[in-house]
């Protein structure tokens, strides 16, 4: 068996042993000492200690090392195994140095109550934590994986190969770090929270599918109505906004591609809104559409209330298209510039007009950019939140309340984080389903 295979087995052993590792904690209150044990997976999902954020980073790095070693890429495997070892060691060090670890307070307090000790939170001034032997064995597996995956550095060719294999990861390392910490880790915690009863302050209590049963089947529950109303409004907005988010940037890109006088100025002006925050954009348009002193009513002599249905949907689409047009337009401009001019010349020789050139030359050459922007635009508009929240809120009998507004309201204001996470997970599954269909269509078009 090669060293890569042995290292891969050790990487797998690291992940397996982590599931059986844990920590033992002890605290003394009023001359009464209690001791509790907590497994590492439960500790991972306690959501209450900053040092615990290093665990997902270590697990993801070791998983990447295992995949690389299976493919006999020892240099890459050594890199990720080393990262996993360092981050796991840092977790153990930082976690053990915390005097009153909030992740251990809940089980400690439960043990004190069982011991019939009356206390207040300030009485638990110190919680001593020690790791189980299996936890140290997990750390040793990470170290051995790094050592076995280590290649030879003696020859110039080996050093060149090492540099060639690891240099790309040096460029993407900051992005990977923040991606795991700020995307993968919250996503894992968010999925877990969807199956818990959690108020953001106490420890989450796992309740299985109860949140989803309430959301999907309990018609007498408020959250059942919120899910349907919020998801329906979100889908409505996607249907209304996405076509304009594609057609308007494409029209502007085609117009600018003809190089009119001042095209660079127009391009800058069209792109400028995409640099602004959604709060700035929405508040600006709120003044424009204000029914009392807004430009729309004063200039056109209208008496419409633009923040009530059906006009409110028009406002939401206008604001969104104005904000999103710039970035999509730049993609289309790049695609238009890459179309060979001889195709247009050949179409002109065949007697094709402007519309025929657009249909038979421009659109086929822009198939991939169009499909890419369609997928990204649909995903982005499914995540709408700022525009309806600032412009309409929950007025008009929640006629424009989208699902993310309910997610925020339930999680932050009402502190029903478990139910809110379940709503967000359902929205995520809807986005994944729509994106899957779009990607399948793209693959089918590629095959054709």
Coordinates of N, CA and C in Angstrom, one line a residue, residues 1-12 62-74 76-78 145 149:
X1 N 0.8 -1.2 0.0 CA 0.0 0.0 0.0 C 0.9 1.2 0.0
X2 N 0.6 2.2 -0.9 CA 1.4 3.4 -1.0 C 1.2 4.3 0.2
X3 N 2.1 5.3 0.3 CA 2.0 6.2 1.4 C 0.7 7.1 1.3
X4 N 0.4 7.4 0.0 CA -0.8 8.2 -0.2 C -2.1 7.5 0.3
X5 N -2.2 6.2 0.1 CA -3.3 5.4 0.5 C -3.4 5.3 2.1
X6 N -2.2 5.1 2.7 CA -2.1 5.1 4.1 C -2.5 6.4 4.7
X7 N -2.0 7.5 4.1 CA -2.4 8.8 4.6 C -3.9 9.1 4.4
X8 N -4.5 8.6 3.3 CA -5.9 8.7 3.1 C -6.7 8.0 4.1
X9 N -6.2 6.8 4.5 CA -6.9 6.1 5.6 C -6.8 6.8 6.9
X10 N -5.7 7.4 7.2 CA -5.6 8.2 8.4 C -6.5 9.5 8.4
X11 N -6.6 10.1 7.2 CA -7.5 11.2 7.1 C -9.0 10.8 7.4
X12 N -9.3 9.6 6.8 CA -10.7 9.1 7.1 C -10.8 8.8 8.6
X62 N -9.7 18.5 6.2 CA -9.3 17.1 6.2 C -10.1 16.3 5.1
X63 N -11.3 16.7 4.9 CA -12.1 16.1 3.8 C -11.4 16.4 2.4
X64 N -11.0 17.6 2.2 CA -10.2 17.9 1.0 C -8.9 17.2 0.9
X65 N -8.2 17.0 2.1 CA -7.0 16.2 2.1 C -7.3 14.7 1.7
X66 N -8.4 14.2 2.2 CA -8.7 12.8 1.9 C -9.0 12.6 0.4
X67 N -9.7 13.6 -0.2 CA -10.0 13.5 -1.6 C -8.7 13.6 -2.5
X68 N -7.8 14.5 -2.1 CA -6.6 14.7 -2.8 C -5.7 13.4 -2.7
X69 N -5.6 12.8 -1.5 CA -4.8 11.7 -1.3 C -5.3 10.5 -2.0
X70 N -6.6 10.3 -2.1 CA -7.2 9.3 -2.9 C -6.8 9.4 -4.4
X71 N -6.7 10.6 -4.9 CA -6.3 10.8 -6.2 C -4.8 10.9 -6.4
X72 N -4.0 10.5 -5.3 CA -2.6 10.4 -5.3 C -1.9 11.8 -5.5
X73 N -2.6 12.9 -5.0 CA -2.0 14.2 -5.0 C -1.5 14.5 -3.6
X74 N -0.2 14.0 -3.4 CA 0.3 14.1 -2.0 C 0.6 15.6 -1.6
X76 N -1.0 18.4 -2.4 CA -2.2 19.0 -2.0 C -2.8 18.4 -0.7
X77 N -2.7 17.0 -0.6 CA -3.1 16.4 0.6 C -2.3 16.8 1.8
X78 N -1.0 17.0 1.7 CA -0.2 17.5 2.8 C -0.6 18.9 3.2
X145 N -1.2 12.1 9.2 CA -1.6 12.3 7.8 C -0.7 13.3 7.1
X149 N 1.9 12.3 4.1 CA 1.6 12.9 2.8 C 2.8 13.8 2.4

